[in-house]
Amino acid sequence: MDNKLESKKELLKKIKNIEIKATILSDNIFAGQYQSCLKGNGMEFSDIRRYAPGDDVKKIDWKVTAKQRKAYVKEFVEERELSVFLLVDISASNRFKEKLDLITELVGSLAFSANKNGDRVGALFFSNQIERVIPLKKGKKHTLSIIENLLTINPKGDKTDIAMALRYFGKVFKRRSVIFLISDFLDDNYEKELKILSQRHEIIPVRIGDKKYESLPIGAIFTLEDAETGEQIVVENYKENSSNININNISNGINLYVGEDYVKEISKFFNRGRVR
C-alpha cells in the first residue's frame, strides 16, 4: 500500500513538473507561433442566400434551389477551431527514459498550446497495435489526462507499425485535423498510408532520435531499459538510416534529438509559417 501511495505521489509530481514546463513553453514561446502557423484553414457551412452573378456554381445548394425554384448558394466561413491529434509511437524503442521524457514534454507542450488557442486536442497511442485512443476535447483537465495516460500506459505491443496506425486514424476520424505524428520512425512501408491520409489531414511528422545509438554500426544490438517498468529491451540498430531517409522526404517534418534543445527546433518549425 505504501509503495502504491509513493508511486502515485511520484506520478503526480512528474505530471506537475511537466505541466509547469509545458505551460511556460506554450505561454511564452509557442503561443503566437502556434496560432499563426496552425490557424484553422478549413471552411465550415455558415448560411444560404440567393444566387448572384459571379457566384461559384459549385456552391449552389440544389436541394434548396429545387424547392424554392430559385437558385441559392451555400456560404462558408473560415473554420477557426482546429482539431489537433497527437499520434504517439509508444513501442519499445521509444520507452527508455531519455526518449520518453522528451516525448512526454513535447506532447504536453503541444497539448497546452492547443488548449491555449481554444482548439480541441486528442491522442492516439500505438505500437504494432492501437494501444489507446483519447477523444478530442478542450480544457486543462483533459490536457493533463493525456500526459497521465502517456506516463502510465503499459503497451501490449513492443514493435511499431506506423502504416497500421495511419490506416486506423483514416477510417475512424473523418473530420480534417492537424496530426503530429511522433515516432523514431524505425519502420518502413508507411509512405502510401501517409500520402493517402495527408489528402484530408495536415500531417506533421516529428522524429525523435538519439545520436549515441544512431552512431552505432548497422545491425549492432544494444539494450535499453523501460522507463516505467525497468524491463530491459533488446533493440537492433535499424537498417541503414531508414528513419533519416523517410523523415527527410516528408515536408514539414521536425527532427528532435535526446539531449538537444527541442524548443529551438519546434520554434524554427513554427516560424516557417502556416503548415500548408
Short mmCIF file of C-alpha atoms in Angstrom, two decimals:
data_model
loop_
_atom_site.label_atom_id
_atom_site.label_comp_id
_atom_site.label_asym_id
_atom_site.label_seq_id
_atom_site.Cartn_x
_atom_site.Cartn_y
_atom_site.Cartn_z
CA MET A 1 0.00 0.00 0.00
CA ASP A 2 2.84 2.37 0.92
CA ASN A 3 4.61 1.57 -2.34
CA LYS A 4 1.45 2.29 -4.30
CA LEU A 5 0.99 5.59 -2.46
CA GLU A 6 4.62 6.51 -3.10
CA SER A 7 4.26 5.64 -6.79
CA LYS A 8 1.14 7.79 -7.02
CA LYS A 9 2.95 10.71 -5.38
CA GLU A 10 5.86 10.32 -7.80
CA LEU A 11 3.47 10.23 -10.75
CA LEU A 12 1.64 13.36 -9.59
CA LYS A 13 4.97 15.12 -9.06
CA LYS A 14 6.11 14.16 -12.55
CA ILE A 15 2.85 15.34 -14.11
CA LYS A 16 3.08 18.63 -12.20
CA ASN A 17 6.66 19.22 -13.38
CA ILE A 18 5.67 18.54 -16.98
CA GLU A 19 2.65 20.83 -16.60
CA ILE A 20 4.81 23.69 -15.32
CA LYS A 21 7.41 23.35 -18.08
CA ALA A 22 4.85 22.78 -20.85
CA THR A 23 2.73 25.72 -19.70
CA ILE A 24 5.73 28.06 -19.71
CA LEU A 25 6.69 26.91 -23.20
CA SER A 26 3.16 27.20 -24.58
CA ASP A 27 2.57 30.61 -22.94
CA ASN A 28 5.88 32.31 -23.65
CA ILE A 29 7.36 30.61 -26.69
CA PHE A 30 4.89 28.65 -28.77
CA ALA A 31 1.66 30.61 -28.32
CA GLY A 32 1.93 33.19 -31.10
CA GLN A 33 3.92 30.90 -33.37
CA TYR A 34 1.43 28.08 -32.93
CA GLN A 35 -1.52 30.34 -33.68
CA SER A 36 -0.05 31.81 -36.86
CA CYS A 37 1.29 28.51 -38.17
CA LEU A 38 -1.62 26.23 -37.33
CA LYS A 39 -4.63 28.50 -37.59
CA GLY A 40 -7.77 26.87 -38.92
CA ASN A 41 -7.67 26.58 -42.68
CA GLY A 42 -10.82 24.60 -43.37
CA MET A 43 -14.21 26.01 -44.29
CA GLU A 44 -17.46 25.40 -42.47
CA PHE A 45 -21.06 25.99 -43.56
CA SER A 46 -22.50 29.32 -42.44
CA ASP A 47 -25.71 30.23 -44.29
CA ILE A 48 -27.73 30.04 -47.51
CA ARG A 49 -28.51 33.04 -49.73
CA ARG A 50 -29.87 33.83 -53.18
CA TYR A 51 -27.52 33.21 -56.08
CA ALA A 52 -25.88 36.33 -57.51
CA PRO A 53 -24.00 36.75 -60.81
CA GLY A 54 -20.37 35.75 -60.32
CA ASP A 55 -21.07 33.21 -57.57
CA ASP A 56 -19.32 29.85 -57.86
CA VAL A 57 -21.84 27.39 -59.31
CA LYS A 58 -20.20 24.65 -57.25
CA LYS A 59 -21.70 26.30 -54.17
CA ILE A 60 -25.29 26.06 -55.40
CA ASP A 61 -27.50 24.16 -52.97
CA TRP A 62 -29.50 22.13 -55.47
CA LYS A 63 -31.93 20.78 -52.88
CA VAL A 64 -32.97 24.27 -51.71
CA THR A 65 -32.89 25.57 -55.30
CA ALA A 66 -35.32 22.85 -56.44
CA LYS A 67 -37.63 23.52 -53.51
CA GLN A 68 -37.66 27.32 -53.87
CA ARG A 69 -37.45 27.27 -57.68
CA LYS A 70 -34.78 29.93 -57.43
CA ALA A 71 -31.04 29.47 -57.25
CA TYR A 72 -29.50 29.50 -53.77
CA VAL A 73 -25.86 29.11 -52.79
CA LYS A 74 -24.19 27.96 -49.60
CA GLU A 75 -21.99 30.42 -47.74
CA PHE A 76 -18.93 29.27 -45.86
CA VAL A 77 -16.69 30.90 -43.30
CA GLU A 78 -13.14 30.03 -42.33
CA GLU A 79 -13.03 27.42 -39.64
CA ARG A 80 -11.22 28.95 -36.66
CA GLU A 81 -11.16 25.97 -34.33
CA LEU A 82 -8.64 23.22 -35.01
CA SER A 83 -8.80 19.55 -34.20
CA VAL A 84 -5.28 18.60 -33.09
CA PHE A 85 -4.36 14.93 -32.79
CA LEU A 86 -1.17 13.59 -31.25
CA LEU A 87 -0.31 10.20 -32.78
CA VAL A 88 2.39 8.85 -30.48
CA ASP A 89 4.51 5.77 -31.09
CA ILE A 90 4.95 4.07 -27.70
CA SER A 91 6.72 0.94 -28.96
CA ALA A 92 9.73 -0.45 -27.08
CA SER A 93 12.36 1.75 -28.76
CA ASN A 94 10.56 4.88 -27.50
CA ARG A 95 10.06 3.73 -23.92
CA PHE A 96 13.50 4.24 -22.43
CA LYS A 97 13.86 7.19 -20.10
CA GLU A 98 15.51 9.91 -22.21
CA LYS A 99 13.24 9.40 -25.21
CA LEU A 100 10.10 9.04 -23.11
CA ASP A 101 10.94 12.24 -21.19
CA LEU A 102 11.37 14.15 -24.45
CA ILE A 103 8.17 12.71 -25.96
CA THR A 104 6.17 13.50 -22.81
CA GLU A 105 7.40 17.11 -22.64
CA LEU A 106 6.67 17.54 -26.35
CA VAL A 107 3.17 16.08 -26.04
CA GLY A 108 2.49 18.31 -23.02
CA SER A 109 3.73 21.45 -24.78
CA LEU A 110 1.70 20.80 -27.93
CA ALA A 111 -1.43 19.89 -25.95
CA PHE A 112 -1.20 23.01 -23.76
CA SER A 113 -0.57 25.18 -26.86
CA ALA A 114 -3.69 23.75 -28.49
CA ASN A 115 -5.67 24.30 -25.30
CA LYS A 116 -4.48 27.91 -25.01
CA ASN A 117 -5.56 28.52 -28.61
CA GLY A 118 -9.05 27.18 -27.90
CA ASP A 119 -8.54 24.07 -30.02
CA ARG A 120 -9.67 20.56 -29.26
CA VAL A 121 -6.89 18.04 -28.75
CA GLY A 122 -6.88 14.26 -28.73
CA ALA A 123 -4.30 11.48 -28.72
CA LEU A 124 -3.75 8.06 -30.20
CA PHE A 125 -1.03 5.87 -28.69
CA PHE A 126 0.19 2.97 -30.82
CA SER A 127 2.83 0.26 -31.11
CA ASN A 128 2.17 -2.54 -33.60
CA GLN A 129 -1.44 -2.23 -32.42
CA ILE A 130 -3.70 0.60 -31.29
CA GLU A 131 -2.95 0.92 -27.57
CA ARG A 132 -5.27 3.76 -26.55
CA VAL A 133 -7.41 6.49 -28.11
CA ILE A 134 -8.21 9.69 -26.21
CA PRO A 135 -11.07 11.59 -27.90
CA LEU A 136 -10.92 15.25 -28.89
CA LYS A 137 -11.77 17.63 -26.06
CA LYS A 138 -10.84 21.02 -24.66
CA GLY A 139 -9.65 22.09 -21.22
CA LYS A 140 -6.74 21.81 -18.84
CA LYS A 141 -8.09 18.70 -17.11
CA HIS A 142 -8.27 16.89 -20.44
CA THR A 143 -4.75 18.02 -21.37
CA LEU A 144 -3.39 16.67 -18.08
CA SER A 145 -5.20 13.37 -18.66
CA ILE A 146 -3.32 12.94 -21.96
CA ILE A 147 0.00 13.38 -20.14
CA GLU A 148 -1.03 10.99 -17.36
CA ASN A 149 -2.14 8.36 -19.87
CA LEU A 150 1.17 8.61 -21.69
CA LEU A 151 3.13 8.18 -18.46
CA THR A 152 1.09 5.27 -17.11
CA ILE A 153 0.18 3.21 -20.16
CA ASN A 154 1.70 -0.26 -20.37
CA PRO A 155 1.87 -1.13 -24.09
CA LYS A 156 0.82 -4.61 -25.15
CA GLY A 157 2.96 -4.46 -28.28
CA ASP A 158 6.71 -3.88 -28.37
CA LYS A 159 7.24 -3.28 -32.09
CA THR A 160 5.86 -0.45 -34.22
CA ASP A 161 3.52 -0.33 -37.21
CA ILE A 162 3.06 3.22 -38.45
CA ALA A 163 1.06 2.18 -41.53
CA MET A 164 -1.49 0.40 -39.32
CA ALA A 165 -1.90 3.47 -37.09
CA LEU A 166 -2.40 5.76 -40.10
CA ARG A 167 -4.97 3.40 -41.65
CA TYR A 168 -6.87 3.22 -38.37
CA PHE A 169 -6.92 7.00 -37.98
CA GLY A 170 -8.14 7.46 -41.55
CA LYS A 171 -11.04 5.06 -41.04
CA VAL A 172 -12.16 6.40 -37.67
CA PHE A 173 -11.55 10.16 -37.89
CA LYS A 174 -13.08 11.86 -40.92
CA ARG A 175 -13.02 15.48 -39.79
CA ARG A 176 -9.98 17.39 -41.00
CA SER A 177 -7.31 17.51 -38.31
CA VAL A 178 -3.76 18.63 -37.69
CA ILE A 179 -1.81 15.47 -36.83
CA PHE A 180 1.52 15.45 -35.04
CA LEU A 181 2.96 12.00 -35.82
CA ILE A 182 5.56 11.44 -33.09
CA SER A 183 7.91 8.46 -33.54
CA ASP A 184 11.52 7.42 -34.01
CA PHE A 185 10.34 6.14 -37.41
CA LEU A 186 12.18 2.82 -37.04
CA ASP A 187 9.75 1.34 -39.51
CA ASP A 188 9.17 1.30 -43.24
CA ASN A 189 6.42 0.78 -45.83
CA TYR A 190 4.15 3.50 -44.44
CA GLU A 191 4.63 6.12 -47.17
CA LYS A 192 1.49 5.05 -49.07
CA GLU A 193 -0.74 5.43 -45.97
CA LEU A 194 0.93 8.75 -45.14
CA LYS A 195 0.20 10.08 -48.62
CA ILE A 196 -3.45 8.95 -48.52
CA LEU A 197 -4.08 10.42 -45.06
CA SER A 198 -2.40 13.72 -45.95
CA GLN A 199 -5.03 14.31 -48.65
CA ARG A 200 -7.57 15.00 -45.90
CA HIS A 201 -5.44 15.96 -42.88
CA GLU A 202 -2.38 18.10 -42.16
CA ILE A 203 0.35 15.70 -41.02
CA ILE A 204 3.46 16.94 -39.22
CA PRO A 205 5.96 14.11 -38.63
CA VAL A 206 8.13 14.61 -35.55
CA ARG A 207 11.11 12.28 -35.42
CA ILE A 208 12.60 11.50 -32.01
CA GLY A 209 16.23 10.45 -32.35
CA ASP A 210 19.21 9.66 -30.17
CA LYS A 211 22.59 10.31 -31.78
CA LYS A 212 24.53 8.00 -29.50
CA TYR A 213 22.57 4.99 -30.77
CA GLU A 214 22.39 6.15 -34.36
CA SER A 215 26.19 6.31 -34.48
CA LEU A 216 26.43 2.58 -33.75
CA PRO A 217 27.20 0.20 -36.65
CA ILE A 218 24.19 -1.04 -38.62
CA GLY A 219 22.99 -4.32 -37.15
CA ALA A 220 24.52 -3.61 -33.73
CA ILE A 221 22.43 -4.90 -30.83
CA PHE A 222 22.03 -2.87 -27.64
CA THR A 223 19.92 -2.99 -24.50
CA LEU A 224 17.51 -0.29 -23.31
CA GLU A 225 15.61 -0.10 -20.05
CA ASP A 226 11.90 0.74 -19.99
CA ALA A 227 11.47 3.99 -18.06
CA GLU A 228 8.37 2.84 -16.20
CA THR A 229 8.74 -0.92 -15.68
CA GLY A 230 12.51 -1.30 -15.55
CA GLU A 231 12.22 -4.10 -18.10
CA GLN A 232 15.24 -4.44 -20.36
CA ILE A 233 14.62 -4.27 -24.09
CA VAL A 234 16.99 -5.59 -26.74
CA VAL A 235 16.99 -3.40 -29.85
CA GLU A 236 18.84 -3.92 -33.11
CA ASN A 237 20.26 -0.79 -34.76
CA TYR A 238 17.95 -0.28 -37.69
CA LYS A 239 18.80 -0.76 -41.33
CA GLU A 240 20.81 1.93 -42.96
CA ASN A 241 19.44 5.24 -41.72
CA SER A 242 15.96 4.38 -42.97
CA SER A 243 14.34 6.75 -40.49
CA ASN A 244 16.51 9.64 -41.68
CA ILE A 245 15.67 8.91 -45.31
CA ASN A 246 11.94 8.67 -44.66
CA ILE A 247 11.60 11.77 -42.48
CA ASN A 248 13.71 13.91 -44.80
CA ASN A 249 11.45 13.02 -47.71
CA ILE A 250 8.43 14.43 -45.86
CA SER A 251 7.78 18.15 -45.99
CA ASN A 252 7.02 19.91 -42.69
CA GLY A 253 8.93 17.31 -40.67
CA ILE A 254 10.71 18.08 -37.40
CA ASN A 255 13.85 16.27 -36.22
CA LEU A 256 14.36 16.25 -32.43
CA TYR A 257 17.24 14.62 -30.58
CA VAL A 258 17.59 13.49 -27.00
CA GLY A 259 19.81 15.88 -25.04
CA GLU A 260 19.44 18.74 -27.53
CA ASP A 261 17.31 21.89 -27.45
CA TYR A 262 13.97 20.72 -28.80
CA VAL A 263 12.40 24.13 -28.09
CA LYS A 264 14.68 25.69 -30.69
CA GLU A 265 13.72 23.13 -33.34
CA ILE A 266 9.96 23.45 -32.73
CA SER A 267 10.23 27.25 -32.76
CA LYS A 268 12.07 27.01 -36.08
CA PHE A 269 9.25 24.88 -37.47
CA PHE A 270 6.53 27.25 -36.27
CA ASN A 271 8.45 30.21 -37.67
CA ARG A 272 8.32 28.72 -41.16
CA GLY A 273 4.72 29.86 -41.27
CA ARG A 274 1.47 28.16 -42.00
CA VAL A 275 1.57 24.38 -42.38
CA ARG A 276 0.27 24.29 -45.94
#
